[in-house]
Amino acid sequence: MKDGEFRTDFVREPAGLKHHPALVLNADYRPLSYYPLSLWPWQEAVKAAWLDRVDIVAEYDQIVRSPSTEIRIPSVVVLKDYVKPRKRVAFTRFNLFLRDEFRCQYCGSKGDLTFDHVVPRASGGITSWENVVAACAPCNLRKGSKSLRRAGMSLRKPPRPPAAEELRNMGRKFPPNHLHDSWVDFLYWDAELEA
Ligand SMILES: [Zn+2]
């Protein structure tokens, strides 16, 4: 990874998701993924229901017809077989930004994010969960290739590898712009219980 070359426009919205996507829940009724939110194009949801791999939990008003049958488009489906969440969190740009909540770890700002090596690479700092943080361009510039102390800067929290569950919960803070009414209960119910 090279400092300064990354952007924050991560959300991929395949064209097929624009119309009547289905929220996909694991067998425990929690979304398979929060960020990006686990959504299927309606065609996939209908197919999975047809193949008996999911149960339909909620539906849109719209109906699709084939010559032999008709079905309401599912808006929420739940997998019949539980998918074990991955334990290991991949060290990716996206996951690192997510760990840092898309905020500069020096000043907390949300704009114009890049990455910063806490111990500069010139001083032997490696590219790892423990040594790379999200940083805004001005902070990145201010810090340059100085140590934290020499730059007179401090981190909001010590960088470390996130646990999978931690990252999942982080993702819940970034819902997509569009949420269908039938999804909302499933996106937040476990948060309510924790409160
Ligand atoms: Zn900053």
XYZ file of N, CA and C and ligand atoms in Angstrom:
586
model
N 0.846 -1.202 0.000
C 0.000 0.000 0.000
C 0.876 1.245 0.000
N 0.444 2.217 -0.721
C 1.190 3.458 -0.777
C 0.305 4.531 -0.149
N 0.884 5.301 0.747
C 0.088 6.336 1.396
C -0.460 7.334 0.368
N -1.668 7.774 0.603
C -2.176 8.900 -0.163
C -2.854 8.577 -1.473
N -2.960 7.294 -1.821
C -3.502 7.030 -3.152
C -4.919 6.452 -3.110
N -5.546 6.477 -1.951
C -6.837 5.809 -1.839
C -7.999 6.773 -1.724
N -9.139 6.292 -2.169
C -10.351 7.079 -2.057
C -11.343 6.345 -1.173
N -12.399 7.042 -0.816
C -13.345 6.429 0.107
C -14.651 6.029 -0.566
N -14.716 6.123 -1.869
C -15.966 5.759 -2.556
C -16.030 4.264 -2.794
N -16.486 3.553 -1.754
C -16.413 2.099 -1.789
C -17.703 1.407 -2.173
N -18.813 2.089 -1.924
C -20.068 1.368 -2.012
C -20.390 0.995 -3.445
N -20.396 -0.291 -3.678
C -20.694 -0.750 -5.027
C -22.180 -1.041 -5.096
N -22.845 -0.486 -6.067
C -24.267 -0.759 -6.225
C -24.534 -1.315 -7.602
N -24.443 -2.640 -7.703
C -24.719 -3.254 -9.009
C -26.107 -2.856 -9.499
N -26.218 -2.677 -10.787
C -27.477 -2.207 -11.360
C -28.645 -3.092 -10.956
N -28.386 -4.394 -10.831
C -29.452 -5.338 -10.518
C -30.060 -5.134 -9.145
N -29.376 -4.380 -8.288
C -29.888 -4.199 -6.932
C -30.865 -3.034 -6.830
N -30.976 -2.277 -7.906
C -31.768 -1.052 -7.800
C -33.243 -1.326 -7.603
N -33.715 -2.417 -8.215
C -35.143 -2.661 -8.142
C -35.439 -3.884 -7.284
N -36.118 -3.638 -6.180
C -36.594 -4.729 -5.331
C -35.529 -5.717 -4.886
N -34.441 -5.228 -4.320
C -33.460 -6.184 -3.793
C -34.013 -6.850 -2.536
N -33.498 -8.037 -2.247
C -33.924 -8.747 -1.038
C -32.796 -8.722 -0.010
N -33.161 -8.401 1.217
C -32.200 -8.494 2.315
C -32.003 -9.970 2.639
N -30.742 -10.394 2.720
C -30.446 -11.805 2.968
C -29.992 -11.996 4.407
N -30.753 -12.779 5.145
C -30.415 -13.046 6.540
C -29.806 -14.435 6.664
N -28.893 -14.558 7.602
C -28.382 -15.875 7.933
C -29.479 -16.642 8.684
N -29.249 -17.910 8.943
C -30.287 -18.706 9.601
C -30.587 -18.198 11.011
N -29.711 -17.365 11.564
C -29.983 -16.784 12.889
C -30.723 -15.444 12.786
N -31.206 -15.135 11.587
C -31.963 -13.913 11.329
C -31.143 -12.639 11.445
N -29.832 -12.772 11.378
C -29.012 -11.563 11.282
C -28.504 -11.440 9.850
N -28.352 -10.221 9.352
C -27.863 -10.080 7.971
C -26.526 -10.808 7.790
N -26.341 -11.395 6.640
C -25.065 -12.058 6.345
C -23.929 -11.062 6.445
N -24.205 -9.855 6.050
C -23.189 -8.807 6.098
C -23.898 -7.466 6.232
N -23.291 -6.570 7.014
C -23.888 -5.254 7.184
C -23.334 -4.233 6.206
N -22.050 -4.383 5.907
C -21.444 -3.364 5.072
C -20.399 -3.980 4.187
N -20.656 -4.152 2.925
C -21.919 -3.792 2.290
C -23.050 -4.694 2.775
N -24.235 -4.120 2.825
C -25.393 -4.867 3.303
C -25.662 -6.049 2.363
N -25.965 -7.219 2.974
C -26.193 -8.407 2.153
C -27.532 -8.319 1.429
N -27.467 -7.962 0.172
C -28.659 -7.837 -0.657
C -28.491 -8.678 -1.907
N -29.575 -9.278 -2.336
C -29.577 -9.995 -3.610
C -30.502 -9.274 -4.569
N -30.159 -9.340 -5.872
C -31.147 -8.916 -6.859
C -32.383 -9.795 -6.712
N -33.551 -9.257 -7.045
C -34.776 -10.028 -6.794
C -34.768 -11.374 -7.519
N -34.124 -11.403 -8.691
C -34.107 -12.665 -9.440
C -33.453 -13.784 -8.633
N -32.368 -13.427 -7.935
C -31.668 -14.433 -7.132
C -32.500 -14.880 -5.942
N -33.193 -13.923 -5.348
C -34.022 -14.253 -4.193
C -35.146 -15.202 -4.600
N -35.752 -14.909 -5.748
C -36.842 -15.764 -6.239
C -36.314 -17.160 -6.545
N -35.144 -17.211 -7.168
C -34.549 -18.493 -7.518
C -34.225 -19.311 -6.266
N -33.640 -18.640 -5.262
C -33.276 -19.337 -4.026
C -34.517 -19.860 -3.310
N -35.592 -19.101 -3.367
C -36.845 -19.550 -2.752
C -37.378 -20.766 -3.520
N -37.292 -20.678 -4.833
C -37.738 -21.762 -5.693
C -36.964 -23.043 -5.415
N -35.640 -22.874 -5.164
C -34.781 -24.031 -4.893
C -34.868 -24.474 -3.430
N -35.699 -23.772 -2.659
C -35.925 -24.138 -1.265
C -34.683 -23.932 -0.378
N -33.855 -22.974 -0.767
C -32.660 -22.693 0.034
C -32.912 -21.595 1.049
N -33.988 -20.859 0.844
C -34.332 -19.776 1.780
C -35.817 -19.827 2.101
N -36.156 -19.260 3.234
C -37.551 -18.980 3.529
C -37.793 -17.502 3.285
N -38.979 -17.203 2.807
C -39.324 -15.804 2.580
C -39.925 -15.240 3.860
N -39.344 -14.137 4.325
C -39.769 -13.548 5.596
C -40.694 -12.352 5.359
N -40.420 -11.607 4.299
C -41.267 -10.458 3.970
C -41.254 -10.276 2.456
N -42.268 -9.595 1.963
C -42.430 -9.485 0.513
C -42.740 -8.064 0.080
N -42.433 -7.776 -1.160
C -42.899 -6.535 -1.784
C -44.334 -6.747 -2.253
N -44.967 -5.661 -2.636
C -46.323 -5.791 -3.183
C -46.300 -6.365 -4.597
N -45.164 -6.184 -5.273
C -45.091 -6.576 -6.677
C -45.035 -8.097 -6.845
N -45.618 -8.520 -7.932
C -45.684 -9.952 -8.244
C -44.948 -10.216 -9.557
N -44.188 -11.310 -9.588
C -43.630 -11.726 -10.884
C -44.337 -13.008 -11.306
N -44.552 -13.105 -12.612
C -45.277 -14.265 -13.134
C -44.425 -15.024 -14.128
N -44.524 -16.324 -14.054
C -43.981 -17.159 -15.127
C -45.201 -17.853 -15.711
N -45.029 -18.570 -16.808
C -46.209 -19.214 -17.392
C -46.952 -20.103 -16.397
N -46.208 -20.725 -15.468
C -46.859 -21.718 -14.621
C -47.160 -21.225 -13.206
N -46.569 -20.125 -12.801
C -46.728 -19.743 -11.405
C -46.597 -18.231 -11.230
N -46.962 -17.745 -10.069
C -46.673 -16.352 -9.752
C -46.203 -16.256 -8.312
N -45.353 -15.285 -8.069
C -44.760 -15.165 -6.742
C -44.568 -13.683 -6.412
N -44.855 -13.350 -5.179
C -44.546 -11.992 -4.730
C -43.044 -11.858 -4.592
N -42.511 -10.727 -4.965
C -41.058 -10.544 -4.870
C -40.664 -10.483 -3.391
N -39.732 -11.349 -2.970
C -39.323 -11.343 -1.561
C -38.539 -10.071 -1.229
N -38.795 -9.483 -0.076
C -37.980 -8.334 0.355
C -37.007 -8.737 1.457
N -37.330 -9.824 2.172
C -36.397 -10.374 3.161
C -36.434 -11.892 3.035
N -35.258 -12.490 2.911
C -35.191 -13.953 2.899
C -34.203 -14.415 3.967
N -34.436 -15.611 4.487
C -33.525 -16.158 5.500
C -33.007 -17.504 5.005
N -31.701 -17.681 5.095
C -31.089 -18.929 4.642
C -31.545 -20.079 5.520
N -31.765 -21.221 4.903
C -32.158 -22.394 5.696
C -30.956 -22.993 6.401
N -29.798 -22.924 5.744
C -28.576 -23.454 6.364
C -27.713 -22.305 6.870
N -27.312 -22.403 8.127
C -26.495 -21.357 8.738
C -25.126 -21.288 8.076
N -24.726 -20.096 7.703
C -23.387 -19.900 7.151
C -22.506 -19.362 8.264
N -21.432 -20.098 8.557
C -20.516 -19.652 9.613
C -19.796 -18.385 9.185
N -19.866 -17.324 9.987
C -19.128 -16.113 9.609
C -17.631 -16.390 9.656
N -16.923 -15.748 8.755
C -15.474 -15.929 8.758
C -14.865 -15.349 10.016
N -13.922 -16.077 10.572
C -13.263 -15.614 11.801
C -12.164 -14.608 11.484
N -11.464 -14.900 10.388
C -10.310 -14.090 10.056
C -10.763 -12.861 9.278
N -10.240 -11.711 9.660
C -10.552 -10.486 8.942
C -9.412 -10.179 7.973
N -9.748 -10.062 6.707
C -8.713 -9.790 5.703
C -8.182 -8.369 5.888
N -6.904 -8.219 5.703
C -6.280 -6.909 5.815
C -6.441 -6.181 4.478
N -7.546 -5.482 4.339
C -7.838 -4.769 3.094
C -8.040 -3.292 3.396
N -7.985 -2.490 2.368
C -8.209 -1.047 2.535
C -9.579 -0.800 3.151
N -10.549 -1.506 2.590
C -11.917 -1.294 3.058
C -12.053 -1.648 4.535
N -11.543 -2.817 4.929
C -11.670 -3.241 6.323
C -10.914 -2.322 7.266
N -9.809 -1.786 6.790
C -9.053 -0.872 7.642
C -9.819 0.441 7.848
N -10.394 0.949 6.788
C -11.228 2.149 6.933
C -12.418 1.869 7.851
N -12.994 0.685 7.691
C -14.154 0.333 8.509
C -13.753 0.249 9.984
N -12.614 -0.390 10.258
C -12.129 -0.451 11.639
C -12.020 0.962 12.225
N -11.541 1.876 11.407
C -11.328 3.244 11.874
C -12.574 4.113 11.687
N -13.681 3.480 11.364
C -14.973 4.154 11.211
C -14.931 5.297 10.203
N -14.110 5.128 9.194
C -14.010 6.136 8.145
C -13.716 7.522 8.712
N -12.874 7.534 9.740
C -12.467 8.809 10.340
C -10.955 8.858 10.451
N -10.445 10.064 10.295
C -9.025 10.282 10.512
C -8.710 9.937 11.968
N -7.704 9.108 12.174
C -7.384 8.671 13.532
C -6.565 9.711 14.305
N -6.262 10.810 13.660
C -5.581 11.899 14.373
C -6.575 12.984 14.796
N -7.382 13.451 13.851
C -8.270 14.584 14.185
C -9.745 14.206 14.178
N -10.079 13.022 13.682
C -11.478 12.602 13.697
C -12.282 13.040 12.489
N -11.674 13.769 11.559
C -12.461 14.242 10.423
C -12.798 13.094 9.480
N -13.858 13.313 8.690
C -14.354 12.228 7.847
C -13.985 12.414 6.380
N -13.493 13.585 6.026
C -13.286 13.863 4.603
C -11.907 13.465 4.106
N -11.840 13.181 2.820
C -10.561 13.068 2.127
C -9.592 12.120 2.819
N -10.017 10.914 3.060
C -9.194 9.977 3.829
C -8.121 9.285 2.991
N -6.988 9.112 3.607
C -5.923 8.310 3.027
C -5.434 7.378 4.138
N -4.282 6.761 3.915
C -3.705 5.921 4.960
C -2.391 6.514 5.439
N -2.117 6.284 6.696
C -0.845 6.760 7.236
C -0.144 5.624 7.977
N 1.162 5.507 7.748
C 1.971 4.582 8.539
C 2.363 5.291 9.825
N 1.959 4.753 10.975
C 2.230 5.407 12.259
C 3.748 5.500 12.464
N 4.401 4.353 12.440
C 5.867 4.373 12.370
C 6.195 4.453 10.880
N 6.788 5.546 10.461
C 6.996 5.749 9.017
C 7.783 4.606 8.392
N 7.472 4.341 7.147
C 8.182 3.263 6.475
C 9.674 3.542 6.408
N 9.999 4.817 6.291
C 11.427 5.195 6.240
C 12.144 4.772 7.521
N 11.367 4.654 8.630
C 11.971 4.222 9.905
C 11.729 2.743 10.160
N 11.355 2.024 9.133
C 11.172 0.586 9.280
C 9.751 0.175 9.624
N 8.812 1.117 9.598
C 7.420 0.789 9.905
C 6.823 -0.101 8.827
N 6.123 -1.153 9.254
C 5.581 -2.081 8.267
C 4.104 -1.775 8.004
N 3.593 -2.383 6.951
C 2.190 -2.217 6.584
C 1.395 -3.316 7.267
N 0.770 -2.971 8.386
C 0.048 -3.972 9.170
C -1.106 -3.286 9.897
N -1.984 -4.090 10.456
C -3.102 -3.558 11.241
C -2.593 -2.630 12.343
N -1.445 -2.990 12.917
C -0.925 -2.236 14.071
C -0.236 -0.944 13.678
N 0.093 -0.809 12.388
C 0.904 0.351 12.025
C 0.295 1.232 10.940
N -0.900 0.883 10.469
C -1.534 1.715 9.453
C -2.883 2.194 9.975
N -3.148 3.475 9.802
C -4.431 4.038 10.249
C -5.003 4.927 9.150
N -6.311 5.148 9.226
C -6.946 6.113 8.339
C -6.527 7.511 8.792
N -6.198 8.351 7.840
C -5.791 9.719 8.160
C -6.280 10.648 7.075
N -6.689 11.859 7.475
C -7.107 12.818 6.463
C -5.853 13.385 5.793
N -6.049 13.948 4.630
C -4.901 14.457 3.870
C -4.110 15.507 4.660
N -4.772 16.475 5.297
C -3.990 17.465 6.061
C -3.160 16.844 7.186
N -3.740 15.886 7.922
C -2.978 15.238 9.000
C -1.829 14.418 8.424
N -2.132 13.743 7.309
C -1.109 12.933 6.662
C 0.084 13.811 6.272
N -0.240 14.957 5.748
C 0.790 15.904 5.319
C 1.571 16.424 6.524
N 0.818 16.756 7.588
C 1.429 17.329 8.779
C 2.380 16.319 9.426
N 1.952 15.081 9.430
C 2.782 14.064 10.063
C 3.991 13.726 9.198
N 3.764 13.681 7.896
C 4.862 13.385 6.983
C 5.558 12.096 7.376
N 6.866 12.098 7.379
C 7.575 10.869 7.764
C 8.193 11.027 9.149
N 7.467 11.777 10.004
C 7.948 11.932 11.385
C 7.301 10.888 12.289
N 7.900 10.660 13.432
C 7.266 9.796 14.423
C 6.131 10.595 15.052
N 5.235 9.873 15.763
C 4.122 10.550 16.432
C 4.635 11.665 17.323
N 5.659 11.337 18.093
C 6.155 12.288 19.080
C 6.743 13.527 18.409
N 7.540 13.272 17.379
C 8.156 14.414 16.703
C 7.115 15.280 16.009
N 6.057 14.635 15.545
C 5.005 15.402 14.865
C 4.076 16.063 15.881
N 4.203 15.672 17.149
C 3.325 16.219 18.185
C 1.874 15.814 17.971
N 1.672 14.585 17.474
C 0.302 14.135 17.198
C 0.016 12.877 17.997
N -1.286 12.604 18.199
C -1.618 11.365 18.892
C -2.801 10.690 18.221
N -2.919 9.395 18.469
C -3.978 8.601 17.858
C -5.192 8.550 18.771
N -6.374 8.489 18.153
C -7.607 8.406 18.929
C -7.710 7.079 19.669
N -7.181 6.028 19.063
C -7.167 4.714 19.722
C -6.002 3.918 19.160
N -5.477 2.983 19.947
C -4.352 2.206 19.448
C -4.787 1.293 18.313
N -4.089 1.332 17.196
C -4.483 0.472 16.078
C -4.175 -0.993 16.365
N -5.142 -1.854 16.052
C -4.904 -3.294 16.234
C -5.816 -4.059 15.281
N -5.543 -5.341 15.107
C -6.403 -6.105 14.204
C -7.807 -6.228 14.801
N -8.837 -5.947 14.027
C -10.193 -6.043 14.561
C -10.683 -7.488 14.588
N -11.494 -7.824 15.558
C -12.156 -9.125 15.545
C -13.286 -9.063 14.521
N -13.605 -10.234 13.949
C -14.627 -10.268 12.902
C -15.951 -9.678 13.392
N -16.329 -10.029 14.617
C -17.594 -9.566 15.167
C -17.596 -8.044 15.365
N -16.449 -7.557 15.786
C -16.279 -6.117 15.983
C -16.482 -5.359 14.667
N -15.892 -5.898 13.609
C -15.994 -5.251 12.311
C -17.432 -5.314 11.787
N -18.083 -6.429 12.029
C -19.486 -6.589 11.667
C -20.341 -5.509 12.318
N -20.113 -5.322 13.607
C -20.891 -4.322 14.328
C -20.583 -2.907 13.847
N -19.344 -2.703 13.481
C -18.951 -1.413 12.940
C -19.743 -1.124 11.673
N -19.874 -2.168 10.848
C -20.561 -2.016 9.572
C -22.012 -1.600 9.729
N -22.580 -1.925 10.872
C -23.984 -1.589 11.119
C -24.202 -0.089 11.226
N -23.117 0.635 11.472
C -23.232 2.094 11.577
C -23.309 2.763 10.219
N -23.149 1.966 9.150
C -23.130 2.574 7.828
C -24.183 1.959 6.928
N -25.445 2.206 7.245
C -26.501 1.626 6.409
C -26.508 2.287 5.033
N -26.939 1.548 4.015
C -27.035 2.168 2.689
C -28.102 3.254 2.680
N -28.081 4.077 1.657
C -29.027 5.195 1.588
C -30.471 4.726 1.555
N -30.670 3.641 0.846
C -32.040 3.159 0.747
C -32.255 1.932 1.625
N -33.210 2.007 2.521
C -33.583 0.843 3.325
C -35.079 0.614 3.150
N -35.431 -0.579 2.736
C -36.851 -0.881 2.647
C -37.410 -1.067 4.065
N -38.645 -0.647 4.252
C -39.261 -0.724 5.596
C -39.150 -2.124 6.204
N -39.293 -3.138 5.371
C -39.333 -4.506 5.902
C -37.962 -4.967 6.393
N -36.900 -4.215 6.054
C -35.563 -4.632 6.446
C -35.194 -4.169 7.846
N -35.790 -3.064 8.243
C -35.250 -2.324 9.390
C -35.214 -3.159 10.671
N -36.271 -3.909 10.896
C -36.302 -4.747 12.107
C -35.110 -5.699 12.174
N -34.734 -6.191 11.014
C -33.673 -7.192 10.997
C -32.285 -6.572 11.062
N -32.217 -5.303 10.763
C -30.912 -4.649 10.795
C -30.541 -4.235 12.202
N -31.518 -3.991 13.020
C -31.181 -3.392 14.306
C -31.669 -4.142 15.519
N -32.366 -5.250 15.313
C -32.968 -5.852 16.497
C -31.946 -6.326 17.511
N -30.811 -6.845 17.047
C -29.838 -7.334 18.035
C -29.161 -6.178 18.764
N -29.088 -5.021 18.105
C -28.530 -3.840 18.778
C -29.448 -3.415 19.918
N -30.748 -3.475 19.660
C -31.724 -3.102 20.680
C -31.538 -3.969 21.927
N -31.321 -5.251 21.694
C -31.209 -6.170 22.835
C -29.985 -5.855 23.687
N -28.930 -5.377 23.032
C -27.714 -5.074 23.777
C -27.883 -3.840 24.642
N -28.787 -2.967 24.258
C -28.896 -1.665 24.938
C -29.441 -1.822 26.353
Zn -6.974 14.475 10.338
